[in-house]
CSV table of C-alpha atoms in Angstrom, one decimal:
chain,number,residue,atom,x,y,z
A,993,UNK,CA,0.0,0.0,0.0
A,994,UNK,CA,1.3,3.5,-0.4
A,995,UNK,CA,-0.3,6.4,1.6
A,996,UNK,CA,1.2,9.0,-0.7
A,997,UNK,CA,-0.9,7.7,-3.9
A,998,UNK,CA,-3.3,6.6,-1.9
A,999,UNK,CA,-3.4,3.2,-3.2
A,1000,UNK,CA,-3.3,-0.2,-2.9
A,1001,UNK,CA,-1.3,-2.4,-5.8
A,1002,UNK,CA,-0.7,-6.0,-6.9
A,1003,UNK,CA,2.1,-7.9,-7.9
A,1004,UNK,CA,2.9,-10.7,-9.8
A,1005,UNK,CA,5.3,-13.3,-7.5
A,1006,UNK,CA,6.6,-14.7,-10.5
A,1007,UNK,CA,7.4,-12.1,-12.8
A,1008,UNK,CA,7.3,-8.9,-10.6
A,1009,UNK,CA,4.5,-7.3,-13.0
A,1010,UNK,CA,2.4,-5.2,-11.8
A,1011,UNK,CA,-1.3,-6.6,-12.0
A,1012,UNK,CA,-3.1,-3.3,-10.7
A,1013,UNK,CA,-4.3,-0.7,-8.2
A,1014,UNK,CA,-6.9,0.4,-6.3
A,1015,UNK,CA,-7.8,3.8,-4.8
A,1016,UNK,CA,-8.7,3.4,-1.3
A,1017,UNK,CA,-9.0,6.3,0.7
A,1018,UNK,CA,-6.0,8.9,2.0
A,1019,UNK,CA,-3.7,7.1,3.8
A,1020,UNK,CA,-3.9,3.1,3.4
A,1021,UNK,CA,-1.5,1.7,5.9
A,1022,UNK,CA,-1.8,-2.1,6.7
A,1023,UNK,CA,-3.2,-5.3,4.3
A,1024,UNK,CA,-4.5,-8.4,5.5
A,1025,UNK,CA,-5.7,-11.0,3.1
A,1026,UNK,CA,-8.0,-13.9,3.6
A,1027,UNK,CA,-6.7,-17.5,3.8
A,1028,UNK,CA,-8.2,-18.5,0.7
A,1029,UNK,CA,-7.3,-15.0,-1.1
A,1030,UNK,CA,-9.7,-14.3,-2.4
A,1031,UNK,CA,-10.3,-10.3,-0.6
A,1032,UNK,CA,-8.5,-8.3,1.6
A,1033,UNK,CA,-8.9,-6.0,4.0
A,1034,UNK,CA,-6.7,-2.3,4.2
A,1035,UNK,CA,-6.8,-0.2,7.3
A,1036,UNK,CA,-7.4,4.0,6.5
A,1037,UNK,CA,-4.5,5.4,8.8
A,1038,UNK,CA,-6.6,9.1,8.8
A,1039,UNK,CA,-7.9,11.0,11.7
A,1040,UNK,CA,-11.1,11.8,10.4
A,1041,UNK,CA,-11.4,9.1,8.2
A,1042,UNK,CA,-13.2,6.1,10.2
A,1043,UNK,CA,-13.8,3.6,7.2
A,1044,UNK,CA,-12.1,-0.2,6.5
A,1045,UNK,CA,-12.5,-1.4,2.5
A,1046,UNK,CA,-12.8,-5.1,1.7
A,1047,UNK,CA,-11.3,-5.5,-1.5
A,1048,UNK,CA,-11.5,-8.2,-4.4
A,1049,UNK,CA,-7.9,-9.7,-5.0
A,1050,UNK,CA,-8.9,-10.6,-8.1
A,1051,UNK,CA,-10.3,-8.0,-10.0
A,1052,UNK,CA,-9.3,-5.5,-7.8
A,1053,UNK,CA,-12.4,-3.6,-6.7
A,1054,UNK,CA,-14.1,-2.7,-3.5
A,1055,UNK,CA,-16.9,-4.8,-2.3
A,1056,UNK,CA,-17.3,-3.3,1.2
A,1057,UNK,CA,-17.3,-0.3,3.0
A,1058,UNK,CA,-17.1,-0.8,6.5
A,1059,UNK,CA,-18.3,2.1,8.0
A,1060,UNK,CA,-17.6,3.9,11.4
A,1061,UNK,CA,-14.8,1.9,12.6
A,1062,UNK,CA,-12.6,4.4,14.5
A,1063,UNK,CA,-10.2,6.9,14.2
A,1064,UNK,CA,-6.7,6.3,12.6
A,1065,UNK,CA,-7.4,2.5,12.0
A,1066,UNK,CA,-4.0,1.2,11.6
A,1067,UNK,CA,-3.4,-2.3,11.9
A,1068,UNK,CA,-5.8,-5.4,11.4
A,1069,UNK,CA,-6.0,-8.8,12.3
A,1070,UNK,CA,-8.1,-11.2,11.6
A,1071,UNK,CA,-10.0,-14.2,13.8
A,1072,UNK,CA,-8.8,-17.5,13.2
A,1073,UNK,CA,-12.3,-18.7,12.0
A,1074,UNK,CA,-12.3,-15.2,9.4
A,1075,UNK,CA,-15.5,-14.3,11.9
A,1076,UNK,CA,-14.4,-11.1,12.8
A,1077,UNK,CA,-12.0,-8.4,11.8
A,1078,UNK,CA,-9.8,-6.6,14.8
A,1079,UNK,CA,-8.9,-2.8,14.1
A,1080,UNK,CA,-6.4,-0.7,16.1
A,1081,UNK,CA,-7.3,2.6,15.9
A,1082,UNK,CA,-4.5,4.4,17.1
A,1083,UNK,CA,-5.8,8.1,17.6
A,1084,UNK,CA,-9.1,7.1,19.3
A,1085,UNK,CA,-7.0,4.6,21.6
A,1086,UNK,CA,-8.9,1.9,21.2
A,1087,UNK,CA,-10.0,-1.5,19.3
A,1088,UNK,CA,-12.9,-2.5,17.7
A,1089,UNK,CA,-14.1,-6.0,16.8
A,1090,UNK,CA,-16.0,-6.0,13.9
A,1091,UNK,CA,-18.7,-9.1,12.8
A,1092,UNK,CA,-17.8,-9.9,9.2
A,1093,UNK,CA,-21.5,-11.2,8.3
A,1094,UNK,CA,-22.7,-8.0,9.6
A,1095,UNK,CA,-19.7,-6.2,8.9
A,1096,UNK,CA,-20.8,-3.8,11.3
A,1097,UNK,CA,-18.6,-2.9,14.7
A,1098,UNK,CA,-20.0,-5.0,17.3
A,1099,UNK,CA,-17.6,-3.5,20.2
A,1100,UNK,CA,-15.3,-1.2,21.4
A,1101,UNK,CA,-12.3,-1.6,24.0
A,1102,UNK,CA,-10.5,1.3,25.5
A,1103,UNK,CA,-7.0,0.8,25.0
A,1104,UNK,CA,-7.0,1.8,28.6
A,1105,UNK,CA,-8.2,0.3,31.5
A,1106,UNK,CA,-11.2,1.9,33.4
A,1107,UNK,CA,-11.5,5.0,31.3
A,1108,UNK,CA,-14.1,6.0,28.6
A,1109,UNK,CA,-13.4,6.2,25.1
A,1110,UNK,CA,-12.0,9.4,23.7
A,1111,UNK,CA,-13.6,9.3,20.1
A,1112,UNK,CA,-12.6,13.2,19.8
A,1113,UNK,CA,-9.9,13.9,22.1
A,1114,UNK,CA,-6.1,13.5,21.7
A,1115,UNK,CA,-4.4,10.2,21.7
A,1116,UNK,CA,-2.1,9.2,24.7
A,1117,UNK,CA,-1.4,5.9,24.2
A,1118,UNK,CA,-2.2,5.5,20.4
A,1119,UNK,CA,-2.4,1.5,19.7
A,1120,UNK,CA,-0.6,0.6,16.6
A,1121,UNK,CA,0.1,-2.9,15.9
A,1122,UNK,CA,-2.2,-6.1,16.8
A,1123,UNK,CA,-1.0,-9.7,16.9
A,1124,UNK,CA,-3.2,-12.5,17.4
A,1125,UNK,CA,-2.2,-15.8,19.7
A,1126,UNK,CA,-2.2,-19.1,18.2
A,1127,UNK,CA,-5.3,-19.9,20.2
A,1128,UNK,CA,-7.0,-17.0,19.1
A,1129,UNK,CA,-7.9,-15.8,22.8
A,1130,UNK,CA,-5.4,-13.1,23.3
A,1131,UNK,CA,-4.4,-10.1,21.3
A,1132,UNK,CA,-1.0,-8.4,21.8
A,1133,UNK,CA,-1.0,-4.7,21.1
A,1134,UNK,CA,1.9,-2.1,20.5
A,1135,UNK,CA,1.3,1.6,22.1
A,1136,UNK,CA,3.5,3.4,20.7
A,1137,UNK,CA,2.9,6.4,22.8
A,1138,UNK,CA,2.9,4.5,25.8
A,1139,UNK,CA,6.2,2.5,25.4
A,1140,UNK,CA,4.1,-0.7,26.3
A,1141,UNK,CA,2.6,-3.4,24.6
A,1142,UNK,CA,-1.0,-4.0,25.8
A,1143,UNK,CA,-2.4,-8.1,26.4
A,1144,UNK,CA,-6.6,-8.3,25.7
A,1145,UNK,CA,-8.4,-11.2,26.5
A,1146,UNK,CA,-10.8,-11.5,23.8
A,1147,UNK,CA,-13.4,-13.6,25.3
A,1148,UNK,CA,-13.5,-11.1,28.7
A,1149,UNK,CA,-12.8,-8.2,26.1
A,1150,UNK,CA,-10.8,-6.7,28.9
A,1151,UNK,CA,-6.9,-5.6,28.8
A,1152,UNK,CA,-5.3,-7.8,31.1
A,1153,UNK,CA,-1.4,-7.0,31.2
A,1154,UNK,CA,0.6,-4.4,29.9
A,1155,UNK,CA,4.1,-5.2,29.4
A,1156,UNK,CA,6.8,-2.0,29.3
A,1157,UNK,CA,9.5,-1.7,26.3
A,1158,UNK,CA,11.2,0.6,24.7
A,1159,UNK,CA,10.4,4.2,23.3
A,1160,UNK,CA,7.6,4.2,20.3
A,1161,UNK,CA,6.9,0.4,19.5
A,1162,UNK,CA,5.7,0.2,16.3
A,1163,UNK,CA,5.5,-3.1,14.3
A,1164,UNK,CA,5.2,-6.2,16.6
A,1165,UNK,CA,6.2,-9.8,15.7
A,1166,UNK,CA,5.7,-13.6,17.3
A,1167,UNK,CA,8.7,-15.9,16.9
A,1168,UNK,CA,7.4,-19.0,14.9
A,1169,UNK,CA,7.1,-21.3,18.0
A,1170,UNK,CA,5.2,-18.2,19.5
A,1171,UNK,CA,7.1,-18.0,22.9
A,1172,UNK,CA,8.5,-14.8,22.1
A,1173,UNK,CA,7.3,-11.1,21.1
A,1174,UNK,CA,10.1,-9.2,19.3
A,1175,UNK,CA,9.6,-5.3,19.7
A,1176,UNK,CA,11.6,-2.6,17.5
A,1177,UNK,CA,11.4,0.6,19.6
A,1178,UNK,CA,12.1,3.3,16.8
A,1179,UNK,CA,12.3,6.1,19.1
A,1180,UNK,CA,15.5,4.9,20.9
A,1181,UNK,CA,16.8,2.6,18.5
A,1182,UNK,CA,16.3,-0.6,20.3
A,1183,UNK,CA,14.8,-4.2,19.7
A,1184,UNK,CA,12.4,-5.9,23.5
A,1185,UNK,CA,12.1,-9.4,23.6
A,1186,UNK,CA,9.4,-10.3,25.6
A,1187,UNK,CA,8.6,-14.3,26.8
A,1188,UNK,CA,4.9,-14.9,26.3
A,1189,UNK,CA,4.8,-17.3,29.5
A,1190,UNK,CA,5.4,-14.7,32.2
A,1191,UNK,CA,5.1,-11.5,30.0
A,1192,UNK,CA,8.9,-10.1,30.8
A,1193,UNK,CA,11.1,-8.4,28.9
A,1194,UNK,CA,14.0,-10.7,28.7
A,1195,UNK,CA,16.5,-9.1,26.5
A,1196,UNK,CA,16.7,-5.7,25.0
A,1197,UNK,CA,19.1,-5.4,22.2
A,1198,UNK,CA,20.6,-1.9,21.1
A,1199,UNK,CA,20.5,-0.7,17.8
């Protein structure tokens, strides 16, 4: 995706070719496709822009607007049965769950504990980047304001542990056997490795 064109664009693996773009929306940050494919989803990383489009791989064209997601959706993920889609929305510092045979947002989780959402204020903890467990049951959630990545439990829908790293996490990543969280902190240059079984940073590597 490129934010500065305002586009989305596909690629031949083989022979590098460009296939086509889409136009979808101001700033397009983050892709996630389906297993099978067949349509993708791309977050709108704009403050007064509140939508999701769910796209057609193959002809490239939008078949859904969802509407009314949340402010600065950034990153997506997806549930593991393709149920429902999972939006951070960085500048209204929250997440939203949206039902994908609805496709309409079917709740909302402050990004921090015990406090209303802020659907017009200012940011202060600005949730960037979502990672879902391989049970499906926890998401793991860079702030990148906050220096912290944020655990939800998706069944209680309740943040459950926030785990402190390095200045402005950004994009967050699971080891393949999934006991380990690797965090670049751009702000100060620096890599947190946190272990999923007691939620510790265990190694911080500088840059």
């Amino acid at each position: 995706s490129s934010d500065l064109l305002e586009t989305i664009e596909k690629y031949s693996t083989e022979t590098y070719k460009k296939l086509g773009e889409l136009r979808v929306g101001s700033s397009p940050s983050q892709i996630i496709l389906t297993k099978n494919g067949e349509n993708l989803f791309v977050s709108n990383f704009n403050t007064n822009e509140k939508f999701i489009f769910m796209v057609n791989t193959k002809n490239m064209t939008v078949i859904r607007t969802i509407e009314e997601v949340g402010r600065g959706s950034h990153s997506l993920v997806l549930s593991q049965d393709e149920k429902f889609l999972y939006s951070a929305n960085a500048y209204g510092d929250e997440i939203s769950e949206i039902d994908l045979t609805t496709f309409e947002v079917t709740r909302r989780l402050s990004i921090i504990p015990n406090s209303p959402l802020a659907p017009n204020g200012v940011a202060t903890v600005e949730p960037y980047h979502l990672i879902l467990s391989k049970n499906g049951r926890t998401i793991y959630v860079s702030c990148r304001k906050h220096s912290e990545v944020r655990v939800i439990d998706i069944p209680k829908w309740q943040v459950i542990d926030s785990i402190k790293v390095g200045n402005r996490p950004l994009i967050i990543a699971f080891t393949p056997n999934e006991d380990e969280i690797w965090v670049p902190n751009q702000a100060d240059n620096s890599l947190s490795i946190i272990n999923i079984l007691n939620s510790k940073v265990t190694q911080t590597i500088s840059g």
